[in-house]
């Protein structure tokens, strides 16, 4: 979270995975399934890189802490998209 307090608006997938106590592979699977917010940075049709909006990780963790029960991330993403400007962070 030091990056975020320093003003960096994104996490790498490994950083987001560590903050959420998940494997990197699982976070990539969520991203590819359109079940977790991310930015895909690439040029043309080649391979690219993904970054995760720091706000998304923070809001997910805050939401889960306040909910007091199990949170389905896919449902949260739908609600997050509805309240975010154009679905982006």
PDB file of C-alpha atoms in Angstrom:
ATOM      1  CA  UNK A   1       0.000   0.000   0.000  1.00  0.00           C
ATOM      2  CA  UNK A   2       3.058   2.262   0.122  1.00  0.00           C
ATOM      3  CA  UNK A   3       2.785   2.896  -3.602  1.00  0.00           C
ATOM      4  CA  UNK A   4      -0.783   4.105  -3.172  1.00  0.00           C
ATOM      5  CA  UNK A   5       0.102   6.456  -0.324  1.00  0.00           C
ATOM      6  CA  UNK A   6       2.873   7.776  -2.574  1.00  0.00           C
ATOM      7  CA  UNK A   7       0.247   8.615  -5.204  1.00  0.00           C
ATOM      8  CA  UNK A   8       0.737   5.711  -7.615  1.00  0.00           C
ATOM      9  CA  UNK A   9      -2.760   4.899  -8.964  1.00  0.00           C
ATOM     10  CA  UNK A  10      -2.133   1.277  -9.993  1.00  0.00           C
ATOM     11  CA  UNK A  11      -0.758  -2.006  -8.743  1.00  0.00           C
ATOM     12  CA  UNK A  12       0.922  -4.648 -10.806  1.00  0.00           C
ATOM     13  CA  UNK A  13      -0.904  -7.968 -10.855  1.00  0.00           C
ATOM     14  CA  UNK A  14       1.678  -9.488  -8.465  1.00  0.00           C
ATOM     15  CA  UNK A  15       1.208  -6.572  -6.044  1.00  0.00           C
ATOM     16  CA  UNK A  16      -2.594  -6.791  -6.190  1.00  0.00           C
ATOM     17  CA  UNK A  17      -2.425 -10.551  -5.725  1.00  0.00           C
ATOM     18  CA  UNK A  18      -0.218 -10.142  -2.651  1.00  0.00           C
ATOM     19  CA  UNK A  19      -2.551  -7.533  -1.139  1.00  0.00           C
ATOM     20  CA  UNK A  20      -5.506  -9.869  -1.659  1.00  0.00           C
ATOM     21  CA  UNK A  21      -3.581 -12.992  -0.548  1.00  0.00           C
ATOM     22  CA  UNK A  22      -4.206 -14.638  -3.908  1.00  0.00           C
ATOM     23  CA  UNK A  23      -1.946 -16.229  -6.455  1.00  0.00           C
ATOM     24  CA  UNK A  24      -0.940 -14.165  -9.463  1.00  0.00           C
ATOM     25  CA  UNK A  25      -2.348 -16.850 -11.733  1.00  0.00           C
ATOM     26  CA  UNK A  26      -5.755 -16.603 -10.091  1.00  0.00           C
ATOM     27  CA  UNK A  27      -5.848 -12.816 -10.449  1.00  0.00           C
ATOM     28  CA  UNK A  28      -4.931 -13.184 -14.126  1.00  0.00           C
ATOM     29  CA  UNK A  29      -7.765 -15.713 -14.547  1.00  0.00           C
ATOM     30  CA  UNK A  30     -10.218 -13.282 -12.918  1.00  0.00           C
ATOM     31  CA  UNK A  31      -9.025 -10.494 -15.213  1.00  0.00           C
ATOM     32  CA  UNK A  32      -9.313 -12.658 -18.340  1.00  0.00           C
ATOM     33  CA  UNK A  33     -12.818 -13.727 -17.260  1.00  0.00           C
ATOM     34  CA  UNK A  34     -13.765 -10.031 -16.963  1.00  0.00           C
ATOM     35  CA  UNK A  35     -14.405 -10.631 -13.261  1.00  0.00           C
ATOM     36  CA  UNK A  36     -11.856  -8.178 -11.879  1.00  0.00           C
ATOM     37  CA  UNK A  37     -11.024  -4.625 -12.962  1.00  0.00           C
ATOM     38  CA  UNK A  38      -7.745  -4.084 -14.781  1.00  0.00           C
ATOM     39  CA  UNK A  39      -6.147  -2.112 -17.555  1.00  0.00           C
ATOM     40  CA  UNK A  40      -4.592  -3.988 -20.430  1.00  0.00           C
ATOM     41  CA  UNK A  41      -1.642  -2.070 -21.802  1.00  0.00           C
ATOM     42  CA  UNK A  42      -0.474  -3.285 -25.183  1.00  0.00           C
ATOM     43  CA  UNK A  43       0.393  -2.088 -28.615  1.00  0.00           C
ATOM     44  CA  UNK A  44      -1.425  -3.607 -31.544  1.00  0.00           C
ATOM     45  CA  UNK A  45      -2.361  -7.256 -31.311  1.00  0.00           C
ATOM     46  CA  UNK A  46       0.772  -8.234 -29.409  1.00  0.00           C
ATOM     47  CA  UNK A  47       1.025  -9.320 -25.830  1.00  0.00           C
ATOM     48  CA  UNK A  48       0.677  -6.656 -23.247  1.00  0.00           C
ATOM     49  CA  UNK A  49       0.726  -6.009 -19.570  1.00  0.00           C
ATOM     50  CA  UNK A  50      -2.050  -5.649 -17.031  1.00  0.00           C
ATOM     51  CA  UNK A  51      -2.249  -3.203 -14.153  1.00  0.00           C
ATOM     52  CA  UNK A  52      -4.943  -3.051 -11.502  1.00  0.00           C
ATOM     53  CA  UNK A  53      -6.474   0.244 -10.343  1.00  0.00           C
ATOM     54  CA  UNK A  54      -5.466   0.799  -6.725  1.00  0.00           C
ATOM     55  CA  UNK A  55      -8.918   2.233  -6.002  1.00  0.00           C
ATOM     56  CA  UNK A  56     -10.509  -1.047  -7.065  1.00  0.00           C
ATOM     57  CA  UNK A  57      -8.411  -3.101  -4.649  1.00  0.00           C
ATOM     58  CA  UNK A  58      -8.998  -0.633  -1.808  1.00  0.00           C
ATOM     59  CA  UNK A  59     -12.742  -0.383  -2.425  1.00  0.00           C
ATOM     60  CA  UNK A  60     -13.080  -4.168  -2.633  1.00  0.00           C
ATOM     61  CA  UNK A  61     -11.281  -4.640   0.671  1.00  0.00           C
ATOM     62  CA  UNK A  62     -13.314  -1.847   2.310  1.00  0.00           C
ATOM     63  CA  UNK A  63     -16.559  -3.312   0.982  1.00  0.00           C
ATOM     64  CA  UNK A  64     -15.708  -6.787   2.283  1.00  0.00           C
ATOM     65  CA  UNK A  65     -14.734  -5.390   5.681  1.00  0.00           C
ATOM     66  CA  UNK A  66     -18.011  -3.479   5.996  1.00  0.00           C
ATOM     67  CA  UNK A  67     -20.218  -6.249   4.599  1.00  0.00           C
ATOM     68  CA  UNK A  68     -19.534  -8.612   7.453  1.00  0.00           C
ATOM     69  CA  UNK A  69     -20.080 -11.628   5.209  1.00  0.00           C
ATOM     70  CA  UNK A  70     -18.629 -13.345   2.161  1.00  0.00           C
ATOM     71  CA  UNK A  71     -18.443 -11.042  -0.854  1.00  0.00           C
ATOM     72  CA  UNK A  72     -18.740 -12.438  -4.382  1.00  0.00           C
ATOM     73  CA  UNK A  73     -16.111 -10.512  -6.345  1.00  0.00           C
ATOM     74  CA  UNK A  74     -17.950 -10.935  -9.652  1.00  0.00           C
ATOM     75  CA  UNK A  75     -21.071  -9.309  -8.162  1.00  0.00           C
ATOM     76  CA  UNK A  76     -18.958  -6.585  -6.579  1.00  0.00           C
ATOM     77  CA  UNK A  77     -17.298  -5.856  -9.936  1.00  0.00           C
ATOM     78  CA  UNK A  78     -20.713  -5.369 -11.555  1.00  0.00           C
ATOM     79  CA  UNK A  79     -21.701  -2.892  -8.830  1.00  0.00           C
ATOM     80  CA  UNK A  80     -18.295  -1.203  -8.994  1.00  0.00           C
ATOM     81  CA  UNK A  81     -18.624  -0.741 -12.738  1.00  0.00           C
ATOM     82  CA  UNK A  82     -22.097   0.755 -12.326  1.00  0.00           C
ATOM     83  CA  UNK A  83     -20.824   3.369  -9.869  1.00  0.00           C
ATOM     84  CA  UNK A  84     -17.530   4.111 -11.630  1.00  0.00           C
ATOM     85  CA  UNK A  85     -17.349   6.610 -14.448  1.00  0.00           C
ATOM     86  CA  UNK A  86     -17.753   4.530 -17.573  1.00  0.00           C
ATOM     87  CA  UNK A  87     -16.634   1.417 -15.728  1.00  0.00           C
ATOM     88  CA  UNK A  88     -13.018   2.578 -15.420  1.00  0.00           C
ATOM     89  CA  UNK A  89     -11.192   3.565 -12.285  1.00  0.00           C
TER      90      UNK A  89
END
